[in-house]
Amino acid sequence: MRIHPFVYGFLVLGVFFGTILGFQRAGIWSTSGKITASGDQVQPSATDVDTIKGWMTLEQITTTYQVPFQELITQFELPADTAPSTPIKDLESDTFSVTNLRTWLQIRLQPVNPVPPGDSSPLPAPQGTPTPANTDQVIPDPTAHVSTARTITGKTTLQELLDWGVPENAIQSVLGSELPALGTPIKDFVTGKGQEFSPIKTKLQALVDATN
Amino acid sequence: MAVQSRPAPVTPGTVKPHLRGVKTLLTHQTFRRVSQLGFAVFIAFLAIQHVVIGENGPVVTASPEAFCPFGGLETLYKYLTSGGTFVSHTHLSNVVLLVAVLAVALLLRSAFCGWICPLGFLQDLVSNLSHVLQKRLPGLRRSMTSLKKRGARLAVLDRYLRYLKYLVLAWTVGGSAYFGFMVFRDYDPWSALLNLGEFSFTPGMIVLGITLVASFFIERPWCRYACPLGAASGLLGKVSPTYLKREESACTSCKICTKACPMGIEVHTAKTIRSADCITCLECVGSCPRNGALEVKFGLPILGK
């Protein structure tokens, strides 16, 4: 059967757009991790701290997890003039990151078990700054770094590490493999291998600090 | 009252009428260019909007990378094996676009490359500029002719280099599945172009530069030798019921079709064009001076029907 070139062109566009529209009608479409298929903004889940993303704002966190804004500022030593609309990733530092925030909120979410009256076993000493809400909870200890300019975040690339003077073999030793393309964000590379970013970040940060 | 009779059916092999005036624009080639331009403008709009509004603006703006079907191919393994999560920089839209491209390939061959892909359009623009300059500048034309004569010896190399895109396809899909991130992104000229506004310099910028410079001398170099999406689309297109048929009785083997083909396929010697490299731009059909010598057919190319 012969197809006229014009008809062929319409068929190409029809099949292409028809497929896309079909998926969109079925709700299978999203162009951003920030919005759902229906166009609503993705919100963190009040029961699952892993749903917290770097682009989410402090306001979203305080609302969802019912944390006083000032407590968040104090806990993570954030600048006092921080706006509630600031995304988490823009505030990443030695003391504040998505991982730290998740850990802290996870502990806050856990129910407080009252100590039985006759129990004489000593309580473990708190390892961090207690919060007013849960004074018997273990708070992640902020690291001892003082540098803020050379802080590894989720966006830091391997090239930046090298630029900061960290030797290539030292990075390889921490990552446990050959270096991929230098423009690759470290976080993408590490999580892509199925590893946790946080411990590797700590080790790499120690290397960065050692170069100062 | 004048009775308007239906035009008589054209006889295969007769010379097509010469188009004049506005009619020269009412062709499928113009339609194709409008389609390509539309997509290129849409992607440019997304890229500019994303840079201007930024990630922390009052509205969520989609990254132009969210509209790249190849991102869907790179994230497909993770999407299928991890219950709906994606590798970084990809979203559900990438997977949907990939399905749309593959649906087009399955039914209508690699028409996405010829009618929609903005990177292909960009290469076409550079090649067209080269043709225009060669017409205006005799010195350049002579140099290019001389270069092509010398380059003819490398024709055999062209044949083998075309397999390179399948290696790129295997590397990008396999690498993304194994490492869990887009191993190709840093080398991808399209990604480099989209991120131009964010001043991120990657090896992809060099690949983009080489592609555009090479487009001045050879048509669609990226599509011919390295595009992994074109490789996937071309392979699937091999089972498509759509094909091009050359009617030997109507053809005079003038080679105009072969010269018009941006992918360098020898159209004038084939009975049916089933090459995985064919992007069905239909430049060969449009350039053919004979009625019925070269046509788009829908059926089983093996049976020739």
Short mmCIF file of C-alpha atoms in Angstrom, two decimals:
data_model
loop_
_atom_site.label_atom_id
_atom_site.label_comp_id
_atom_site.label_asym_id
_atom_site.label_seq_id
_atom_site.Cartn_x
_atom_site.Cartn_y
_atom_site.Cartn_z
CA MET A 1 0.00 0.00 0.00
CA ARG A 2 1.41 3.38 -1.02
CA ILE A 3 1.55 6.19 1.56
CA HIS A 4 1.71 9.80 0.43
CA PRO A 5 4.72 11.59 2.06
CA PHE A 6 2.37 14.17 3.63
CA VAL A 7 0.23 11.42 5.17
CA TYR A 8 3.41 9.76 6.39
CA GLY A 9 4.43 12.99 8.17
CA PHE A 10 1.03 13.27 9.86
CA LEU A 11 1.23 9.61 10.89
CA VAL A 12 4.65 10.17 12.49
CA LEU A 13 3.44 13.14 14.52
CA GLY A 14 0.14 11.41 15.29
CA VAL A 15 1.76 8.24 16.64
CA PHE A 16 4.36 10.23 18.61
CA PHE A 17 1.95 12.68 20.24
CA GLY A 18 -0.82 10.11 20.50
CA THR A 19 1.39 7.85 22.60
CA ILE A 20 2.44 10.73 24.86
CA LEU A 21 -1.13 12.00 25.26
CA GLY A 22 -2.31 8.48 26.03
CA PHE A 23 0.18 8.16 28.87
CA GLN A 24 -0.64 11.66 30.13
CA ARG A 25 -4.37 10.83 30.19
CA ALA A 26 -3.56 7.70 32.18
CA GLY A 27 -1.65 9.82 34.72
CA ILE A 28 1.69 8.31 33.72
CA TRP A 29 3.67 11.50 33.21
CA SER A 30 5.99 13.62 35.29
CA THR A 31 8.74 15.99 34.19
CA SER A 32 10.12 16.71 37.63
CA GLY A 33 10.67 14.91 40.90
CA LYS A 34 9.07 17.95 42.53
CA ILE A 35 5.58 17.54 41.10
CA THR A 36 3.21 14.60 40.84
CA ALA A 37 1.56 13.39 37.64
CA SER A 38 -1.43 15.60 38.46
CA GLY A 39 0.80 18.66 38.82
CA ASP A 40 0.70 18.90 42.62
CA GLN A 41 3.90 19.59 44.50
CA VAL A 42 5.48 16.50 46.05
CA GLN A 43 5.41 16.73 49.84
CA PRO A 44 7.50 14.80 52.35
CA SER A 45 5.67 11.99 54.11
CA ALA A 46 5.07 12.63 57.81
CA THR A 47 5.89 8.99 58.56
CA ASP A 48 8.81 8.41 56.20
CA VAL A 49 11.84 10.68 56.48
CA ASP A 50 13.39 9.09 53.39
CA THR A 51 10.91 11.10 51.32
CA ILE A 52 12.80 14.29 52.27
CA LYS A 53 14.67 15.68 49.27
CA GLY A 54 17.28 18.39 49.00
CA TRP A 55 15.01 20.73 47.04
CA MET A 56 12.36 20.74 49.79
CA THR A 57 12.16 23.88 51.89
CA LEU A 58 12.57 24.27 55.65
CA GLU A 59 8.95 25.35 55.75
CA GLN A 60 7.84 22.03 54.28
CA ILE A 61 9.86 20.21 56.92
CA THR A 62 8.57 22.24 59.86
CA THR A 63 4.97 21.87 58.67
CA THR A 64 5.08 18.17 57.89
CA TYR A 65 7.05 17.06 60.94
CA GLN A 66 5.68 19.75 63.28
CA VAL A 67 9.10 21.00 64.27
CA PRO A 68 9.37 24.60 65.49
CA PHE A 69 11.35 26.56 62.92
CA GLN A 70 13.60 28.07 65.57
CA GLU A 71 14.46 24.61 66.89
CA LEU A 72 15.63 23.57 63.45
CA ILE A 73 17.82 26.67 63.22
CA THR A 74 19.35 26.07 66.62
CA GLN A 75 19.81 22.33 66.21
CA PHE A 76 21.77 22.59 62.98
CA GLU A 77 23.47 25.92 63.69
CA LEU A 78 21.84 27.54 60.67
CA PRO A 79 22.11 31.33 60.16
CA ALA A 80 19.51 33.13 62.26
CA ASP A 81 18.22 35.07 59.26
CA THR A 82 17.47 31.92 57.21
CA ALA A 83 14.16 32.23 55.37
CA PRO A 84 11.67 29.38 55.83
CA SER A 85 11.39 29.12 52.04
CA THR A 86 15.08 28.18 51.68
CA PRO A 87 15.67 24.73 50.13
CA ILE A 88 17.61 22.28 52.28
CA LYS A 89 20.34 21.78 49.70
CA ASP A 90 21.14 25.49 49.69
CA LEU A 91 21.98 25.27 53.40
CA GLU A 92 24.15 22.15 53.27
CA SER A 93 27.21 22.50 55.47
CA ASP A 94 29.27 20.45 57.89
CA THR A 95 26.44 20.46 60.39
CA PHE A 96 23.45 20.31 58.08
CA SER A 97 22.57 17.94 55.26
CA VAL A 98 19.60 15.93 54.09
CA THR A 99 21.08 12.85 55.75
CA ASN A 100 21.59 14.64 59.09
CA LEU A 101 18.09 16.05 58.95
CA ARG A 102 16.57 12.66 58.16
CA THR A 103 18.41 11.00 61.06
CA TRP A 104 17.39 13.73 63.49
CA LEU A 105 13.75 13.63 62.41
CA GLN A 106 13.71 9.83 62.49
CA ILE A 107 14.76 9.93 66.15
CA ARG A 108 12.14 12.58 66.90
CA LEU A 109 9.47 10.43 65.28
CA GLN A 110 10.24 7.39 67.44
CA PRO A 111 7.86 7.00 70.39
CA VAL A 112 9.39 7.74 73.80
CA ASN A 113 9.44 4.62 75.98
CA PRO A 114 9.03 5.46 79.67
CA VAL A 115 11.73 3.98 81.92
CA PRO A 116 10.27 1.37 84.34
CA PRO A 117 10.42 2.63 87.95
CA GLY A 118 12.48 -0.30 89.28
CA ASP A 119 15.02 -0.34 86.48
CA SER A 120 18.38 0.56 87.88
CA SER A 121 20.42 0.06 84.70
CA PRO A 122 22.19 3.26 83.71
CA LEU A 123 20.92 5.13 80.65
CA PRO A 124 23.37 5.63 77.81
CA ALA A 125 24.89 9.04 77.94
CA PRO A 126 23.54 11.34 75.19
CA GLN A 127 26.07 11.83 72.44
CA GLY A 128 24.80 15.11 71.14
CA THR A 129 22.87 18.21 71.97
CA PRO A 130 19.50 17.26 73.45
CA THR A 131 16.41 18.83 72.00
CA PRO A 132 13.71 20.36 74.14
CA ALA A 133 11.13 17.91 72.75
CA ASN A 134 12.99 14.65 73.36
CA THR A 135 15.71 15.06 75.91
CA ASP A 136 16.44 11.32 76.18
CA GLN A 137 17.07 10.84 72.45
CA VAL A 138 20.45 10.46 70.78
CA ILE A 139 21.11 13.34 68.43
CA PRO A 140 23.62 12.97 65.63
CA ASP A 141 26.79 14.72 66.58
CA PRO A 142 27.75 17.46 64.17
CA THR A 143 31.17 16.91 62.71
CA ALA A 144 34.08 18.99 63.83
CA HIS A 145 34.74 20.67 60.50
CA VAL A 146 35.20 24.38 60.48
CA SER A 147 35.59 24.99 56.77
CA THR A 148 32.40 25.92 54.92
CA ALA A 149 33.83 26.75 51.50
CA ARG A 150 35.18 23.25 50.92
CA THR A 151 32.21 21.26 52.09
CA ILE A 152 31.12 18.14 50.27
CA THR A 153 27.43 18.20 49.36
CA GLY A 154 25.23 16.13 47.12
CA LYS A 155 26.31 18.24 44.16
CA THR A 156 30.08 18.04 44.69
CA THR A 157 31.88 16.40 41.78
CA LEU A 158 35.09 14.37 41.73
CA GLN A 159 36.71 17.17 39.75
CA GLU A 160 36.04 19.57 42.63
CA LEU A 161 37.70 17.18 45.07
CA LEU A 162 40.78 17.05 42.87
CA ASP A 163 40.71 20.84 42.54
CA TRP A 164 40.68 21.10 46.32
CA GLY A 165 43.94 19.17 46.38
CA VAL A 166 42.73 15.72 47.43
CA PRO A 167 45.03 13.11 45.83
CA GLU A 168 43.41 10.84 43.24
CA ASN A 169 44.65 7.65 44.88
CA ALA A 170 43.19 8.73 48.24
CA ILE A 171 39.77 9.25 46.61
CA GLN A 172 40.04 5.88 44.88
CA SER A 173 40.85 4.24 48.17
CA VAL A 174 37.76 5.72 49.84
CA LEU A 175 35.49 4.94 46.90
CA GLY A 176 37.00 1.49 46.50
CA SER A 177 37.07 1.70 42.73
CA GLU A 178 38.52 3.53 39.75
CA LEU A 179 37.28 7.09 39.30
CA PRO A 180 34.47 7.53 36.79
CA ALA A 181 34.10 10.69 34.63
CA LEU A 182 35.33 13.58 36.75
CA GLY A 183 32.17 15.62 36.20
CA THR A 184 30.10 12.94 37.95
CA PRO A 185 28.61 14.07 41.28
CA ILE A 186 30.13 11.89 44.02
CA LYS A 187 26.70 11.21 45.46
CA ASP A 188 25.38 9.90 42.12
CA PHE A 189 28.38 7.61 41.77
CA VAL A 190 28.21 6.25 45.32
CA THR A 191 24.44 5.72 45.45
CA GLY A 192 24.59 4.27 41.97
CA LYS A 193 26.82 1.51 43.35
CA GLY A 194 24.18 0.83 46.02
CA GLN A 195 26.29 2.37 48.83
CA GLU A 196 25.31 4.90 51.49
CA PHE A 197 26.60 8.37 50.68
CA SER A 198 26.90 9.64 54.24
CA PRO A 199 29.86 7.52 55.53
CA ILE A 200 31.82 8.02 52.32
CA LYS A 201 31.11 11.73 52.45
CA THR A 202 32.51 11.86 56.00
CA LYS A 203 35.72 10.10 54.94
CA LEU A 204 36.15 12.32 51.90
CA GLN A 205 35.46 15.42 53.98
CA ALA A 206 38.25 14.33 56.32
CA LEU A 207 40.58 14.17 53.31
CA VAL A 208 39.48 17.63 52.20
CA ASP A 209 40.07 19.02 55.69
CA ALA A 210 43.49 17.40 55.77
CA THR A 211 44.53 19.40 52.72
CA ASN A 212 43.82 22.73 54.51
CA MET B 1 -20.81 25.82 -15.46
CA ALA B 2 -17.41 24.32 -15.82
CA VAL B 3 -17.14 20.69 -14.86
CA GLN B 4 -14.02 19.98 -12.89
CA SER B 5 -12.65 16.60 -13.86
CA ARG B 6 -10.43 14.47 -11.59
CA PRO B 7 -6.74 14.64 -12.52
CA ALA B 8 -5.62 11.72 -14.61
CA PRO B 9 -3.50 9.15 -12.72
CA VAL B 10 0.19 9.72 -13.23
CA THR B 11 2.06 7.20 -15.29
CA PRO B 12 5.05 5.66 -13.51
CA GLY B 13 8.31 6.84 -14.99
CA THR B 14 7.01 10.12 -16.36
CA VAL B 15 8.77 13.31 -15.31
CA LYS B 16 7.24 15.08 -12.31
CA PRO B 17 5.90 18.58 -13.06
CA HIS B 18 8.24 21.41 -12.11
CA LEU B 19 6.86 23.30 -9.11
CA ARG B 20 6.75 27.10 -9.21
CA GLY B 21 5.96 29.89 -6.73
CA VAL B 22 4.15 28.99 -3.52
CA LYS B 23 3.81 25.39 -4.64
CA THR B 24 7.52 24.87 -4.08
CA LEU B 25 6.83 25.36 -0.37
CA LEU B 26 3.86 23.00 -0.24
CA THR B 27 5.96 19.87 -0.04
CA HIS B 28 6.56 17.23 2.58
CA GLN B 29 10.12 18.56 2.92
CA THR B 30 8.72 21.89 4.15
CA PHE B 31 6.36 20.01 6.45
CA ARG B 32 9.33 18.11 7.88
CA ARG B 33 11.33 21.28 8.46
CA VAL B 34 8.37 22.92 10.21
CA SER B 35 8.03 19.86 12.45
CA GLN B 36 11.76 19.88 13.28
CA LEU B 37 11.74 23.62 13.90
CA GLY B 38 8.70 23.34 16.18
CA PHE B 39 10.42 20.79 18.41
CA ALA B 40 13.68 22.72 18.45
CA VAL B 41 11.85 25.91 19.50
CA PHE B 42 9.94 24.00 22.19
CA ILE B 43 13.14 22.57 23.69
CA ALA B 44 14.89 25.96 23.46
CA PHE B 45 11.94 27.53 25.29
CA LEU B 46 12.18 24.91 28.06
CA ALA B 47 15.92 25.41 28.40
CA ILE B 48 15.64 29.21 28.61
CA GLN B 49 12.69 29.03 31.00
CA HIS B 50 14.61 26.64 33.25
CA VAL B 51 17.61 28.95 33.37
CA VAL B 52 15.60 32.16 33.86
CA ILE B 53 13.19 30.87 36.53
CA GLY B 54 15.70 28.50 38.10
CA GLU B 55 15.07 25.63 40.46
CA ASN B 56 13.83 27.76 43.33
CA GLY B 57 11.38 29.89 41.39
CA PRO B 58 7.69 30.38 42.17
CA VAL B 59 6.75 27.61 39.71
CA VAL B 60 8.38 24.26 39.07
CA THR B 61 10.01 24.35 35.63
CA ALA B 62 10.80 21.15 33.81
CA SER B 63 14.40 20.61 32.81
CA PRO B 64 14.75 20.16 29.03
CA GLU B 65 16.51 16.91 29.84
CA ALA B 66 13.15 15.60 31.05
CA PHE B 67 12.12 15.58 27.38
CA CYS B 68 14.99 13.45 26.11
CA PRO B 69 13.84 9.97 25.05
CA PHE B 70 17.35 8.60 25.40
CA GLY B 71 17.21 9.38 29.12
CA GLY B 72 14.35 6.89 29.19
CA LEU B 73 16.59 4.21 27.71
CA GLU B 74 19.30 4.94 30.26
CA THR B 75 16.93 4.81 33.21
CA LEU B 76 14.76 1.94 31.95
CA TYR B 77 16.70 -0.83 33.70
CA LYS B 78 16.58 0.91 37.07
CA TYR B 79 12.94 1.86 36.55
CA LEU B 80 11.94 -1.73 35.85
CA THR B 81 14.09 -3.39 38.51
CA SER B 82 13.73 -0.98 41.41
CA GLY B 83 9.99 -0.46 41.47
CA GLY B 84 9.74 2.85 39.67
CA THR B 85 12.81 4.84 40.72
CA PHE B 86 15.00 6.63 38.20
CA VAL B 87 18.67 7.39 37.72
CA SER B 88 19.54 11.03 38.42
CA HIS B 89 18.33 13.64 35.91
CA THR B 90 15.59 11.39 34.51
CA HIS B 91 11.86 11.26 35.17
CA LEU B 92 8.76 9.40 34.07
CA SER B 93 8.52 11.70 31.04
CA ASN B 94 11.79 10.27 29.70
CA VAL B 95 10.36 6.75 29.79
CA VAL B 96 7.10 7.86 28.14
CA LEU B 97 9.02 9.65 25.37
CA LEU B 98 11.14 6.56 24.82
CA VAL B 99 7.98 4.48 24.41
CA ALA B 100 6.66 7.08 21.92
CA VAL B 101 9.91 6.96 19.90
CA LEU B 102 9.90 3.17 19.87
CA ALA B 103 6.21 3.11 18.86
CA VAL B 104 7.07 5.37 15.92
CA ALA B 105 10.04 3.14 15.03
CA LEU B 106 7.93 0.00 15.20
CA LEU B 107 5.28 1.41 12.88
CA LEU B 108 7.11 3.98 10.77
CA ARG B 109 10.86 3.27 11.08
CA SER B 110 13.29 5.85 12.50
CA ALA B 111 11.07 8.78 11.63
CA PHE B 112 11.78 10.39 15.00
CA CYS B 113 15.34 11.06 13.81
CA GLY B 114 14.24 12.56 10.50
CA TRP B 115 11.13 14.47 11.55
CA ILE B 116 11.50 15.40 15.21
CA CYS B 117 15.00 15.15 16.75
CA PRO B 118 16.36 18.67 17.38
CA LEU B 119 19.99 17.50 17.33
CA GLY B 120 19.42 16.06 13.87
CA PHE B 121 17.85 19.38 12.87
CA LEU B 122 20.88 21.27 14.14
CA GLN B 123 23.16 19.11 12.01
CA ASP B 124 20.85 19.65 9.02
CA LEU B 125 21.11 23.42 9.52
CA VAL B 126 24.91 23.34 9.48
CA SER B 127 24.92 21.09 6.39
CA ASN B 128 22.47 23.38 4.63
CA LEU B 129 24.66 26.36 5.50
CA SER B 130 27.58 24.49 3.97
CA HIS B 131 25.58 23.88 0.76
CA VAL B 132 24.54 27.54 0.53
CA LEU B 133 28.12 28.75 1.04
CA GLN B 134 29.41 26.30 -1.54
CA LYS B 135 26.94 27.69 -4.07
CA ARG B 136 27.99 31.27 -3.33
CA LEU B 137 31.74 30.71 -2.95
CA PRO B 138 33.35 28.86 -5.90
CA GLY B 139 36.66 28.54 -4.02
CA LEU B 140 34.98 26.72 -1.16
CA ARG B 141 33.07 24.52 -3.59
CA ARG B 142 36.29 23.49 -5.33
CA SER B 143 37.97 22.74 -2.02
CA MET B 144 35.04 20.65 -0.84
CA THR B 145 34.92 18.72 -4.12
CA SER B 146 38.63 18.02 -3.87
CA LEU B 147 38.23 16.96 -0.25
CA LYS B 148 35.37 14.61 -1.14
CA LYS B 149 37.43 13.02 -3.94
CA ARG B 150 40.25 12.35 -1.52
CA GLY B 151 37.82 11.17 1.12
CA ALA B 152 36.27 8.66 -1.28
CA ARG B 153 39.14 6.33 -0.44
CA LEU B 154 37.85 6.25 3.11
CA ALA B 155 34.42 4.99 2.04
CA VAL B 156 35.22 1.57 3.47
CA LEU B 157 35.97 3.22 6.82
CA ASP B 158 32.53 4.83 6.74
CA ARG B 159 30.93 1.40 6.51
CA TYR B 160 32.66 0.15 9.66
CA LEU B 161 32.32 3.40 11.61
CA ARG B 162 28.55 3.06 11.32
CA TYR B 163 28.73 0.12 13.74
CA LEU B 164 30.19 2.43 16.38
CA LYS B 165 26.73 3.64 17.39
CA TYR B 166 25.76 0.12 18.47
CA LEU B 167 28.79 0.00 20.76
CA VAL B 168 27.79 3.41 22.17
CA LEU B 169 24.28 2.05 22.71
CA ALA B 170 25.60 -1.01 24.56
CA TRP B 171 27.93 1.13 26.68
CA THR B 172 25.31 3.70 27.64
CA VAL B 173 22.51 1.26 28.44
CA GLY B 174 24.77 -1.38 30.04
CA GLY B 175 26.83 1.20 31.93
CA SER B 176 23.76 2.96 33.31
CA ALA B 177 22.28 -0.38 34.41
CA TYR B 178 25.54 -1.47 36.06
CA PHE B 179 26.60 1.78 37.74
CA GLY B 180 23.16 3.26 38.38
CA PHE B 181 23.90 6.67 36.88
CA MET B 182 24.08 8.03 33.34
CA VAL B 183 27.59 7.12 32.22
CA PHE B 184 26.99 8.78 28.86
CA ARG B 185 25.70 12.12 30.13
CA ASP B 186 29.09 13.81 30.33
CA TYR B 187 29.85 12.87 26.73
CA ASP B 188 26.39 13.51 25.34
CA PRO B 189 26.41 16.49 22.93
CA TRP B 190 22.67 17.00 23.39
CA SER B 191 22.98 17.17 27.16
CA ALA B 192 25.91 19.56 26.74
CA LEU B 193 23.83 21.84 24.54
CA LEU B 194 20.90 21.83 26.97
CA ASN B 195 23.16 22.72 29.87
CA LEU B 196 24.92 25.48 27.96
CA GLY B 197 22.93 28.09 29.87
CA GLU B 198 24.17 26.74 33.18
CA PHE B 199 27.80 27.12 32.08
CA SER B 200 28.63 23.50 32.86
CA PHE B 201 31.57 22.46 30.72
CA THR B 202 31.73 18.73 30.02
CA PRO B 203 33.47 16.54 27.40
CA GLY B 204 30.06 16.59 25.70
CA MET B 205 30.81 20.18 24.68
CA ILE B 206 33.82 18.96 22.71
CA VAL B 207 31.72 16.18 21.14
CA LEU B 208 29.09 18.78 20.23
CA GLY B 209 31.72 21.04 18.69
CA ILE B 210 33.19 18.17 16.66
CA THR B 211 29.70 17.14 15.51
CA LEU B 212 28.80 20.63 14.32
CA VAL B 213 32.12 21.17 12.55
CA ALA B 214 31.88 17.72 10.93
CA SER B 215 28.32 18.53 9.79
CA PHE B 216 29.85 21.16 7.54
CA PHE B 217 31.63 18.43 5.57
CA ILE B 218 29.41 15.40 6.00
CA GLU B 219 25.67 15.25 6.66
CA ARG B 220 24.41 14.02 10.04
CA PRO B 221 27.76 12.69 11.38
CA TRP B 222 26.40 12.11 14.89
CA CYS B 223 23.41 10.15 13.54
CA ARG B 224 25.58 8.08 11.20
CA TYR B 225 28.28 7.05 13.62
CA ALA B 226 27.47 7.63 17.26
CA CYS B 227 23.83 8.25 18.16
CA PRO B 228 22.69 5.47 20.52
CA LEU B 229 19.02 6.46 20.28
CA GLY B 230 19.18 6.27 16.49
CA ALA B 231 20.84 2.86 16.82
CA ALA B 232 18.00 1.55 19.02
CA SER B 233 15.33 3.12 16.82
CA GLY B 234 16.97 1.81 13.63
CA LEU B 235 17.17 -1.74 14.95
CA LEU B 236 13.49 -1.74 15.93
CA GLY B 237 12.60 -0.13 12.61
CA LYS B 238 13.93 -3.20 10.82
CA VAL B 239 10.69 -5.01 11.73
CA SER B 240 8.47 -2.07 10.77
CA PRO B 241 5.92 -2.66 7.98
CA THR B 242 6.87 0.75 6.48
CA TYR B 243 9.58 0.84 3.85
CA LEU B 244 10.75 2.70 0.76
CA LYS B 245 10.44 1.00 -2.59
CA ARG B 246 12.33 1.86 -5.74
CA GLU B 247 10.45 0.86 -8.89
CA GLU B 248 13.16 -0.24 -11.27
CA SER B 249 10.96 0.17 -14.34
CA ALA B 250 10.35 3.84 -13.52
CA CYS B 251 13.87 4.64 -12.25
CA THR B 252 16.57 6.03 -14.52
CA SER B 253 19.36 5.52 -11.93
CA CYS B 254 20.20 9.22 -12.06
CA LYS B 255 21.57 9.00 -8.47
CA ILE B 256 19.76 12.19 -7.39
CA CYS B 257 18.13 10.22 -4.56
CA THR B 258 21.48 8.94 -3.32
CA LYS B 259 22.94 12.45 -3.40
CA ALA B 260 19.93 13.76 -1.46
CA CYS B 261 20.16 11.14 1.29
CA PRO B 262 21.64 12.76 4.43
CA MET B 263 22.59 9.35 5.79
CA GLY B 264 24.64 8.39 2.73
CA ILE B 265 22.52 5.38 1.76
CA GLU B 266 22.87 4.18 -1.85
CA VAL B 267 19.20 4.49 -2.70
CA HIS B 268 19.58 4.22 -6.47
CA THR B 269 20.83 0.62 -6.34
CA ALA B 270 18.35 -0.79 -3.81
CA LYS B 271 15.00 -2.36 -4.56
CA THR B 272 13.64 -1.71 -1.08
CA ILE B 273 15.35 0.57 1.43
CA ARG B 274 15.39 -1.31 4.70
CA SER B 275 18.65 -0.01 6.13
CA ALA B 276 18.68 0.59 9.90
CA ASP B 277 20.43 3.87 9.08
CA CYS B 278 17.43 5.22 7.10
CA ILE B 279 15.81 8.07 9.04
CA THR B 280 12.84 8.22 6.60
CA CYS B 281 13.28 11.92 6.03
CA LEU B 282 11.94 11.21 2.51
CA GLU B 283 14.46 13.61 0.93
CA CYS B 284 15.08 10.90 -1.68
CA VAL B 285 11.36 10.67 -2.50
CA GLY B 286 11.08 14.46 -2.76
CA SER B 287 14.16 14.83 -4.94
CA CYS B 288 13.27 12.00 -7.36
CA PRO B 289 12.33 13.55 -10.72
CA ARG B 290 10.24 10.57 -11.88
CA ASN B 291 6.69 9.68 -10.91
CA GLY B 292 6.35 6.40 -9.07
CA ALA B 293 10.08 5.62 -9.06
CA LEU B 294 10.48 5.96 -5.30
CA GLU B 295 7.58 5.63 -2.90
CA VAL B 296 6.74 5.03 0.75
CA LYS B 297 5.00 1.70 1.15
CA PHE B 298 3.23 0.00 4.00
CA GLY B 299 3.30 -3.77 3.93
CA LEU B 300 5.78 -6.60 4.07
CA PRO B 301 9.02 -5.51 2.40
CA ILE B 302 10.13 -9.14 2.04
CA LEU B 303 7.16 -9.82 -0.21
CA GLY B 304 7.56 -6.48 -1.93
CA LYS B 305 3.90 -5.63 -1.36
#
